[in-house]
XYZ file of C-alpha atoms in Angstrom:
548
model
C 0.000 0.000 0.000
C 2.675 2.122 0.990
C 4.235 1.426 -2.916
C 1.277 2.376 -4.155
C 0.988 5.418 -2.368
C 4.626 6.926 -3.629
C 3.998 6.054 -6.513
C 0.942 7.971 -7.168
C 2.805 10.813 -5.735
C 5.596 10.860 -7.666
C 3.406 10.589 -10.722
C 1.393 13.677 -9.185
C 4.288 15.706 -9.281
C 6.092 14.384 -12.515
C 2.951 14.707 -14.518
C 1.993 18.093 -15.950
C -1.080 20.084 -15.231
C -3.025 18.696 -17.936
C -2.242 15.087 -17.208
C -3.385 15.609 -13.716
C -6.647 16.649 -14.575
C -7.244 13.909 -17.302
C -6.281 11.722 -14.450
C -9.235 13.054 -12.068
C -11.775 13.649 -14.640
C -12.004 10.245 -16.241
C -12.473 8.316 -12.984
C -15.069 11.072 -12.334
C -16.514 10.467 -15.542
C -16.793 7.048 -15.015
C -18.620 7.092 -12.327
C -21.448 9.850 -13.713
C -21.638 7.010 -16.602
C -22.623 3.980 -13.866
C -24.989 6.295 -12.307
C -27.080 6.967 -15.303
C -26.740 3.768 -16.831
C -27.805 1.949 -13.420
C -31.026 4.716 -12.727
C -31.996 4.266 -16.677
C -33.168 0.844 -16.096
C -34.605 1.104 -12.403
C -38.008 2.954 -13.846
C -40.805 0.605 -12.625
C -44.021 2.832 -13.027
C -46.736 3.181 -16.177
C -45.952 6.239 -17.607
C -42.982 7.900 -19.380
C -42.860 11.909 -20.029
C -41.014 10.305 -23.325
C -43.528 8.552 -24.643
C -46.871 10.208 -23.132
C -48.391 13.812 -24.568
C -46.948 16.269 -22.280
C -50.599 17.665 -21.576
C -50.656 14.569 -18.944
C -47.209 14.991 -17.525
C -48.241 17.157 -14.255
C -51.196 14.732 -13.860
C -49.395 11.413 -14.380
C -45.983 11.178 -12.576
C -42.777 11.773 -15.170
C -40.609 9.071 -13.705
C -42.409 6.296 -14.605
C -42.355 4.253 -17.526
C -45.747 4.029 -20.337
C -46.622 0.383 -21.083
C -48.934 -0.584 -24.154
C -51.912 -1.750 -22.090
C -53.942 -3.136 -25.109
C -51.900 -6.688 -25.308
C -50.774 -5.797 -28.873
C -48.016 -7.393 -30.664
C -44.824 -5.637 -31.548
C -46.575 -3.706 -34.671
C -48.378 -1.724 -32.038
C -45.562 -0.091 -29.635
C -46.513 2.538 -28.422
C -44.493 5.718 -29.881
C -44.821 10.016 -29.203
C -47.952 11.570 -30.514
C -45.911 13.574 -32.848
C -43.938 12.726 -35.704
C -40.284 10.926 -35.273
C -41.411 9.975 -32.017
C -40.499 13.590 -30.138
C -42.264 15.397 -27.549
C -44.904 17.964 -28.019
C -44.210 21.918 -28.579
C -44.366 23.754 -25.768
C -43.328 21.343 -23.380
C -40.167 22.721 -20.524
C -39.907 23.166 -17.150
C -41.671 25.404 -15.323
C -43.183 28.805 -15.553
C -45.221 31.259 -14.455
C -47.182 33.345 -17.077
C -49.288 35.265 -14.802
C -49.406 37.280 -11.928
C -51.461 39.526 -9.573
C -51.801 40.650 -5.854
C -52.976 37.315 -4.593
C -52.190 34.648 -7.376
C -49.874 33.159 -9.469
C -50.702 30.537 -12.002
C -48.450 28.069 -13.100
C -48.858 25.716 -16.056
C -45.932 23.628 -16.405
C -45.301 20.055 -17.431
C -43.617 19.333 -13.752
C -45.530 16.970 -12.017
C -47.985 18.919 -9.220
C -48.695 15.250 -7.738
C -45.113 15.685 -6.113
C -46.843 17.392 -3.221
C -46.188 15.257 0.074
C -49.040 12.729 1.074
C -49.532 14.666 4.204
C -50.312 17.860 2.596
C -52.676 15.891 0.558
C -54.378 13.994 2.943
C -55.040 17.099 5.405
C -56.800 19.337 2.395
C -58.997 16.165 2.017
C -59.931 15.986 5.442
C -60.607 19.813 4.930
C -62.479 19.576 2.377
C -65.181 16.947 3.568
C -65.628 18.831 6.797
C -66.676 22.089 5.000
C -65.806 25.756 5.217
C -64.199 25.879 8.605
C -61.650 22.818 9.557
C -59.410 22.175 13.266
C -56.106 21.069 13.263
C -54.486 19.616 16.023
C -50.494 19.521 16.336
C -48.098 18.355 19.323
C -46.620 20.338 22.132
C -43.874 19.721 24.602
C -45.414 19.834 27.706
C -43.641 22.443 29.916
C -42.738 21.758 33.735
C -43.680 24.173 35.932
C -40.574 25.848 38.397
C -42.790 25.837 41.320
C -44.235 22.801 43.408
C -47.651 24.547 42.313
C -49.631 21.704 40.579
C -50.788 22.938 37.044
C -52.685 21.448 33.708
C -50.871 22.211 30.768
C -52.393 21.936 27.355
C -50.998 19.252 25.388
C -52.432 20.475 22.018
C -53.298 23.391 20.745
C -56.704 23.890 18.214
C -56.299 26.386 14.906
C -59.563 26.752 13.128
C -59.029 28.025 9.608
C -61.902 29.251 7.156
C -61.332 28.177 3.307
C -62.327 29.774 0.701
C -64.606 27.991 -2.275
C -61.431 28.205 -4.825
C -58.837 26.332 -2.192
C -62.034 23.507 -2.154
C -61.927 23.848 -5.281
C -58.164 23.169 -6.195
C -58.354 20.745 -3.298
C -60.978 18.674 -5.042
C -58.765 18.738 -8.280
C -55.734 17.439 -6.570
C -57.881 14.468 -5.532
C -58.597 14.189 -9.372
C -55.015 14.288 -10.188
C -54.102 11.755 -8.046
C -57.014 9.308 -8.895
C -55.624 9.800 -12.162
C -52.416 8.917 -11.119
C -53.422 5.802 -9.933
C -56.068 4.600 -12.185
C -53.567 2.113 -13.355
C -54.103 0.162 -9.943
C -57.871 -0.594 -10.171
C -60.542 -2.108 -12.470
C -62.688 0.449 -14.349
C -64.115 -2.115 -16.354
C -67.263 -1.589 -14.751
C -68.834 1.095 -16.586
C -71.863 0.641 -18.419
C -71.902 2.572 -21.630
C -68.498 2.070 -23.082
C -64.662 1.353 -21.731
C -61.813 2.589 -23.124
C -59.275 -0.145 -24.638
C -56.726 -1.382 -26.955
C -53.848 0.731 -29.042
C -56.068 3.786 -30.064
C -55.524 5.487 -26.650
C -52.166 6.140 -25.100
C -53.318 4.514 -22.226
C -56.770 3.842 -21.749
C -57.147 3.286 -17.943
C -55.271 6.681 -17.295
C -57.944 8.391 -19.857
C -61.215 6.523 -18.641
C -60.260 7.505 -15.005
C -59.577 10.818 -15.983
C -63.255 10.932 -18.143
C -64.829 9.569 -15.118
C -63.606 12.377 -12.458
C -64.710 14.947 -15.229
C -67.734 13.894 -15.064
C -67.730 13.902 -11.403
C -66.510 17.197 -10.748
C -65.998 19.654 -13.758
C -67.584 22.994 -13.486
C -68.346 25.785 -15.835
C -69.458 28.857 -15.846
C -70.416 30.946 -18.686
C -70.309 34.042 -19.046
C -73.566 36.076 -19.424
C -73.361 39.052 -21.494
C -73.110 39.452 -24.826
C -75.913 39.531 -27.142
C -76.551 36.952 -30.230
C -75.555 36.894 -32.619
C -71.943 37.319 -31.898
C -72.263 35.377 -28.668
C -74.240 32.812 -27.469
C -74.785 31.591 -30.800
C -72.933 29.992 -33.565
C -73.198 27.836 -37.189
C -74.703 24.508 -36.422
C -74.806 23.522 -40.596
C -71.306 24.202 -41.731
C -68.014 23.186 -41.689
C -67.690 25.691 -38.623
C -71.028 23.329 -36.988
C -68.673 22.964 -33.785
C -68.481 26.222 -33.097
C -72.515 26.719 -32.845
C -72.947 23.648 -31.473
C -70.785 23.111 -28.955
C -71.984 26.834 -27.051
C -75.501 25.865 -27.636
C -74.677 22.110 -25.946
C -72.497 23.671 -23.186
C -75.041 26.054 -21.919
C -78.122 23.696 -21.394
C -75.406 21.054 -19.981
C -74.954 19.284 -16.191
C -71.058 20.846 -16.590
C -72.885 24.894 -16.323
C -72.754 26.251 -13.427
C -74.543 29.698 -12.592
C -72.295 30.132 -9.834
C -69.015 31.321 -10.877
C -67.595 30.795 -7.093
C -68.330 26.748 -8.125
C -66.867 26.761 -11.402
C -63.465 25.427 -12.050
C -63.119 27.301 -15.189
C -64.485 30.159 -17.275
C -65.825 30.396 -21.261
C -66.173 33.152 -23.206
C -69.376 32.707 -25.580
C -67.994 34.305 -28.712
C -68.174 32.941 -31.974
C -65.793 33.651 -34.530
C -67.321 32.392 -37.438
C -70.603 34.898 -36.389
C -67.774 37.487 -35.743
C -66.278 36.844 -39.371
C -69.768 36.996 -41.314
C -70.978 39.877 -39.090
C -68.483 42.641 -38.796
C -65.995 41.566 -41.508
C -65.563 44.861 -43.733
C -63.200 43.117 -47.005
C -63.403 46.885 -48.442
C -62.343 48.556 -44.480
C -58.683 50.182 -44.511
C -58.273 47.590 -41.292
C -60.434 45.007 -41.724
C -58.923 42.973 -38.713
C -59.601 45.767 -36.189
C -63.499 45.798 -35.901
C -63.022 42.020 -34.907
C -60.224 41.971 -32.975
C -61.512 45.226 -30.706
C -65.142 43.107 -30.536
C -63.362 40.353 -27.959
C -61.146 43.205 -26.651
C -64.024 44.929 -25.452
C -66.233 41.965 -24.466
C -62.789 40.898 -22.103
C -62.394 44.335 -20.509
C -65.758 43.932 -20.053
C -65.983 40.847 -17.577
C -62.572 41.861 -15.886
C -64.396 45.234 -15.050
C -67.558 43.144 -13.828
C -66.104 40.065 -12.730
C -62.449 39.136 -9.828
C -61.832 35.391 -12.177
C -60.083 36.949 -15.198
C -57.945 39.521 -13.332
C -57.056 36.969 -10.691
C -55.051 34.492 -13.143
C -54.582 36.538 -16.509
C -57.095 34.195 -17.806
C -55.572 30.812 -17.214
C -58.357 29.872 -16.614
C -60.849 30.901 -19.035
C -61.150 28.895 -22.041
C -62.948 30.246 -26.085
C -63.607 27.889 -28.561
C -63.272 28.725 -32.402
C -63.472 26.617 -35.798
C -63.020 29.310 -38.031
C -59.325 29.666 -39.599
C -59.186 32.888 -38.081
C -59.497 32.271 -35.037
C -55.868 32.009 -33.660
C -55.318 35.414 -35.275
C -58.499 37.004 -33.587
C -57.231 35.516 -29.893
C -54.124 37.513 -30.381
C -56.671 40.651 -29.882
C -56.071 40.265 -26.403
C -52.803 38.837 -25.577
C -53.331 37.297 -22.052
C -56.508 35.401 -24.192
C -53.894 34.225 -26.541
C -50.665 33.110 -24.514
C -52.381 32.347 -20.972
C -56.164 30.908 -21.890
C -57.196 27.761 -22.853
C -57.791 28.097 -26.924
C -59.758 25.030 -28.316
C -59.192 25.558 -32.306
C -59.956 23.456 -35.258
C -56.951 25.710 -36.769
C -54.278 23.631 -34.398
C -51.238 25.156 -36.294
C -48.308 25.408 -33.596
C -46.572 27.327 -36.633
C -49.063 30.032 -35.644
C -48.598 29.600 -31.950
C -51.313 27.165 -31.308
C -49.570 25.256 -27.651
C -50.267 21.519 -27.207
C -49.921 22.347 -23.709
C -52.209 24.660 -22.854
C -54.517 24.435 -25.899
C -56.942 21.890 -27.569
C -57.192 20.730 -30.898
C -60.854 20.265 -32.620
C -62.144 18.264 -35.449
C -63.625 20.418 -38.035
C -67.266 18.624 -39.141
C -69.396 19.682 -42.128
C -72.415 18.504 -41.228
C -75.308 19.967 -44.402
C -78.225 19.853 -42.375
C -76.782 19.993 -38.679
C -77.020 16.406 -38.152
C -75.281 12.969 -39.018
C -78.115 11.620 -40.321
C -76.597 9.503 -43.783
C -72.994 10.351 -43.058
C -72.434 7.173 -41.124
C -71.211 3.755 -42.375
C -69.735 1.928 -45.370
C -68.882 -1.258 -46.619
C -66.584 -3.849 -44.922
C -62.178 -3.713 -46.157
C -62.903 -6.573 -48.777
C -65.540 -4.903 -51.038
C -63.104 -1.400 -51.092
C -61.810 -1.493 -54.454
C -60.065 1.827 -54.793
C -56.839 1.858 -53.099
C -56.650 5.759 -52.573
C -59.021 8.551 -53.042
C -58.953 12.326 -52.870
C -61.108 15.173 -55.015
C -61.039 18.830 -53.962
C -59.734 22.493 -55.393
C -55.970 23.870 -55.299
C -56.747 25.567 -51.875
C -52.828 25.805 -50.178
C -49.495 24.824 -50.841
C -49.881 21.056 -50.611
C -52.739 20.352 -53.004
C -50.831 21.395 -56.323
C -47.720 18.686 -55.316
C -50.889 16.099 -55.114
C -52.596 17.114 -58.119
C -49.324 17.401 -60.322
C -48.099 13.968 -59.092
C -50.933 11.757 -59.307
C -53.734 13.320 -61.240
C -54.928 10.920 -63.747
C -51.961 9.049 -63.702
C -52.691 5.544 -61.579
C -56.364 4.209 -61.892
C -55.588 3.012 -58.223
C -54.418 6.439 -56.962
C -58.327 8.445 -57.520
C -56.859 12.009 -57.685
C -58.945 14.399 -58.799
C -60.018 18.105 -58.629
C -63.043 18.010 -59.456
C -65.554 15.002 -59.702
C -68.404 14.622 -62.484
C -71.654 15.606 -61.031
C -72.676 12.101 -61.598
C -70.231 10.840 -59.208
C -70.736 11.145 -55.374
C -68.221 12.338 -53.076
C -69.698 9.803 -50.320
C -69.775 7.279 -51.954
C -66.146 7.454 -53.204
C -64.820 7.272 -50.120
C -66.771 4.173 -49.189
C -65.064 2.914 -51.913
C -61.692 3.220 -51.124
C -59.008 2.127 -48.852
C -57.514 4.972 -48.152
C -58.937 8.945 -48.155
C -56.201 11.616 -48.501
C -56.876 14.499 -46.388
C -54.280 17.365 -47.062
C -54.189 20.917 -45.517
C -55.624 23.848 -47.535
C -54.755 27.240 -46.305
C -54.858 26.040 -43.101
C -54.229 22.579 -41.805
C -57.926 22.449 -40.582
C -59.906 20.152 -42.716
C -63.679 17.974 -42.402
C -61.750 14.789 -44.392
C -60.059 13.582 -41.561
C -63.824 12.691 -39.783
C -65.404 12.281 -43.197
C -62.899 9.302 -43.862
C -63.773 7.584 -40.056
C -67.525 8.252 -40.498
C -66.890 6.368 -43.737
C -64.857 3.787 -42.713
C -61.908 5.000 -44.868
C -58.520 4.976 -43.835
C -57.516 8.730 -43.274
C -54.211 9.807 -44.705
C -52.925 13.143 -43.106
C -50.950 14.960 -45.033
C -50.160 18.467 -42.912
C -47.929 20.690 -41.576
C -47.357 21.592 -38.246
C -50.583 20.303 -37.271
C -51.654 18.652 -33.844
C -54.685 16.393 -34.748
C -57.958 16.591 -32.467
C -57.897 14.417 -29.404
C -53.822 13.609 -29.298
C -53.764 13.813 -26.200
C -56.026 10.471 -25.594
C -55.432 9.273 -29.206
C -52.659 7.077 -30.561
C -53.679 8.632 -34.378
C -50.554 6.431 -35.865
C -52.786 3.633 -34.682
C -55.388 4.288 -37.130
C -54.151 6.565 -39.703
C -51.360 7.076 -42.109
C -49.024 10.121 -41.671
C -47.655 10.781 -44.930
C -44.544 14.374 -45.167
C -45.193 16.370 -48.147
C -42.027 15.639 -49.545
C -42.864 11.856 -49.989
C -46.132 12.598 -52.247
C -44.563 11.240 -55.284
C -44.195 8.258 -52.936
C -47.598 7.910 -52.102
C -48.607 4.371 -54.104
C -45.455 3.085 -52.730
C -45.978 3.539 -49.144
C -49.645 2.720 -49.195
C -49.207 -0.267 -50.800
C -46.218 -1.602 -48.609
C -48.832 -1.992 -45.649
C -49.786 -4.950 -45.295
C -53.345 -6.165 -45.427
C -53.266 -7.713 -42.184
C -52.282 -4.062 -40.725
C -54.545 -2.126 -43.105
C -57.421 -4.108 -41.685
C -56.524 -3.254 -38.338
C -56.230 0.139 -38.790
C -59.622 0.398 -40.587
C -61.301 -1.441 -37.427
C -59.396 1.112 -35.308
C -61.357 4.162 -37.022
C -64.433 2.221 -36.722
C -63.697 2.282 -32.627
C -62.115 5.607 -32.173
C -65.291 6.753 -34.670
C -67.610 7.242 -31.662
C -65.546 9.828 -30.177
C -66.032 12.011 -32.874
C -70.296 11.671 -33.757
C -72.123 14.773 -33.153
C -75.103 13.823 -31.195
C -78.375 15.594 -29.927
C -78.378 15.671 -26.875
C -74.434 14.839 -26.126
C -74.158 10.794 -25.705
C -71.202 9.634 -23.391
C -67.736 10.127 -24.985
C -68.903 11.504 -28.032
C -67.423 14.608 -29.727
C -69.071 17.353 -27.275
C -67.492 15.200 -24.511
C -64.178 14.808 -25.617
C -63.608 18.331 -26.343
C -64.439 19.181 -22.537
C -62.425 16.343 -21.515
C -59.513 17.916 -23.249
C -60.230 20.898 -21.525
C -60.406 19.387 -18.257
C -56.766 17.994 -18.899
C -55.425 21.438 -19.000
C -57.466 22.525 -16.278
C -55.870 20.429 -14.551
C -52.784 21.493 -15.106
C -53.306 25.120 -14.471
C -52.508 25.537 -10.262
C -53.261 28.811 -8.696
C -50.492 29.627 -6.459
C -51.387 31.872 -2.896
C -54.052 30.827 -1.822
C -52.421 28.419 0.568
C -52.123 31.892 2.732
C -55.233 33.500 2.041
């Protein structure tokens, strides 16, 4: 030992600076290497920031790893909701976007659920006891100097008075956690329809989470505004969301009239009615007449109202179908980077955040219902192998049209069809149903394909499609880049027919979540759009009131 010793000294002082600190940095380095190596493999959970939309990742813990519960086979791992397998925009660590006197909200993706048990557990016991709660903590008990024989209190009571929001965000931490855990009981139970198999991310996470939205969400809608700019909305167009989602919401069991109840706020305003109303093409500013109509309408209910002021809007919510309606929210600019924005216009090139906001499915439904737009026939009796028809709206129509129009009688491209051949009817025809972006990556063929029964092929942009943060869409539709159009026979035809079939079976399934119904059925379209809502409700927390 002692050899050893002098040795390493005399090499310490023979050996230039350099050398030396090779010498203590690779042992160093060596180590870091074991430690992450060793801790990569130790993850033992359900759930993986990695692999899961980062919408989830302050409701479902981040060091845990996502497992495929549908019992699939290796063609059905699991991958990121966005393309090449990487994360969503928006996601990083945490931040706070808004302030005021009293609170501070803070959406971030870092898990909230890391709040000790105890904490936990005593706003529970809070909460079922009502307003007004006693704590009891420990004292030492003091001796008294004298021989005087005394009683010393060995606790000591605190009542506290909270307020309806801390019952509020105490009720939602419940949810998170529930959520957390759904993966340790049986939900199987439910009566109208369970969520399973490779078309959600994780289907006990997202029943569980469906379930405690229908136990607890609250909304409140705001009352001014007269029709027909608000409180009313196209219910026959491809903007039929917009019109009938406020009418839906506001006759629903998620209103509340109390605004001290509700867990978050909606501004009534319809952008399409906006757009045909006070749109002036020949006006010097044609923008500003809209964009000062939901200025005005926000000043408004921060005048009238405490809820806006008090987070910035975190927690207010708008819903819009129309492709303007990104560029209208930017009319007020806590509306556009703190509030919940649920567009049909998802373009994160135009600063629409998976994070915070919520992607739509545009539906053209002709006479405001479904009635005819459902069904088709079964994979075997689908002759055409890929079908698309429509005008050069966009950038990414023209490389479709130029590559494959009339050129493959298995590739359908066309611009327009004969007025002897129906639209419908192709599409029940084929395999496949191409459904590019125009001018904006918004489009009705992504639900006309699933109502149909046709495979939809998505061929966009910096788009988020509706639902991703529930739905596996690579499970059940084709993502094609633009730049591998002239590739398009090629990699349609390299599926297999075992996987094809599969993935037609899958849109059959995942079809349900996206029928317009009257009233609202369970997990239908109306319902999934508040559930996505309720996701990032849940991950909006409203610092200070812990003291108030």
């Amino acid at each position: 030992m002692d050899g050893c010793k002098k040795r390493v000294c005399s090499w310490w002082r023979t050996s230039s600076s350099s050398t030396r600190l090779l010498g203590f940095m690779v042992p160093l380095f060596v180590a870091l290497l074991l430690v992450v190596w060793g801790g990569s493999g130790s993850s033992g959970g359900q759930f993986s920031s990695d692999y899961y939309p980062t919408v989830w990742s302050s409701i479902i813990s981040s060091q845990s790893v996502l497992k495929n519960s549908s019992g699939g086979g290796s063609e059905e791992s699991v991958a990121s909701p966005m393309d090449g397998g990487e994360r969503w925009v928006g996601g990083g660590g945490e931040r706070e976007e808004a302030h005021s006197d009293d609170y501070i909200h803070n959406r971030s993706v870092s898990p909230p659920l890391a709040i000790e048990e105890r904490e936990s557990t005593a706003r529970e016991q809070y909460v079922e006891k009502g307003e007004s709660s006693t704590s009891t903590t420990n004292r030492s008990r003091v001796l008294p100097v004298s021989n005087e024989t005394r009683t010393w209190p060995l606790t000591s009571r605190i009542t506290r008075k909270f307020s309806n929001l801390e019952r509020l965000e105490a009720k939602l931490q419940q949810a998170r956690t529930a959520i957390r855990d759904a993966h340790l009981g049986n939900l199987s139970h439910d009566p109208d329809y369970v969520p399973g198999g490779p078309i959600y991310w994780n289907p006990k996470a997202f029943h569980r989470s469906y379930l405690e939205m229908e136990k607890h969400f609250k909304i409140f809608v705001y009352e001014e505004g007269e029709h027909p700019i608000f409180h009313n909305g196209p219910c026959g167009s491809i903007y039929s969301v917009e019109g009938g989602f406020i009418y839906r919401l506001e006759i629903s069991k998620f209103r509340t009239r109390d605004p001290e109840n509700a867990h978050i706020f909606f501004l009534p305003f319809s952008v399409a009615s906006i757009v045909h109303f006070i749109y002036d093409r020949g006006a010097p500013n044609p923008w500003l007449p809209m964009k000062q109509t939901v200025s005005d309408y926000v000043d408004l209910l921060a005048g009238k109202y405490p809820y806006w002021n008090r987070s910035l809007g975190a927690d207010h919510f708008m819903l819009a179908c129309h492709d303007w309606g990104p560029e209208i929210s930017k009319s007020v600019p806590e509306l556009f980077n703190n509030s919940i924005r649920a567009l049909c216009n998802a373009n994160t090139s135009e600063g629409f955040d998976p994070s915070k906001d919520v992607s739509i499915p545009e539906i053209n439904l002709p006479g405001g219902r479904m009635n005819g737009l459902i069904g088709g026939p079964s994979p075997s009796r689908r002759q055409i192998l890929v079908f698309f028809a429509g005008g050069l709206h966009g950038p990414i129509r023209p490389i479709l049209l130029e590559h494959w129009e009339n050129k493959d009688e298995d590739v359908q491209i066309h611009r327009y069809l004969p007025k002897s051949v129906s639209y419908s009817d192709m599409m029940r025809k084929s395999k496949y149903c191409i459904c590019p972006s125009g001018y904006e990556v918004a489009s009705p063929r992504m639900v006309e394909a699933l109502y149909t029964g046709c495979v939809p092929v998505l061929i966009k942009d910096h788009y988020v499609a509706p639902f991703s943060d529930v739905l596996n869409w690579k499970s059940f539709a084709v993502e094609i880049p633009v730049e591998e159009i002239p590739n398009l026979k090629k990699i349609l035809t390299g599926i297999s027919k075992r996987q094809y079939i599969r993935m037609q079976r899958r849109g059959i399934q995942v079809r349900r979540h996206f029928e317009v119904n009257s009233p609202p059925k369970r997990y239908d379209v109306f319902h999934m759009i508040l559930h996505s809502i309720w996701l990032r409700r849940l991950n909006v927390r409203l610092h200070g009131i812990e003291d108030s």
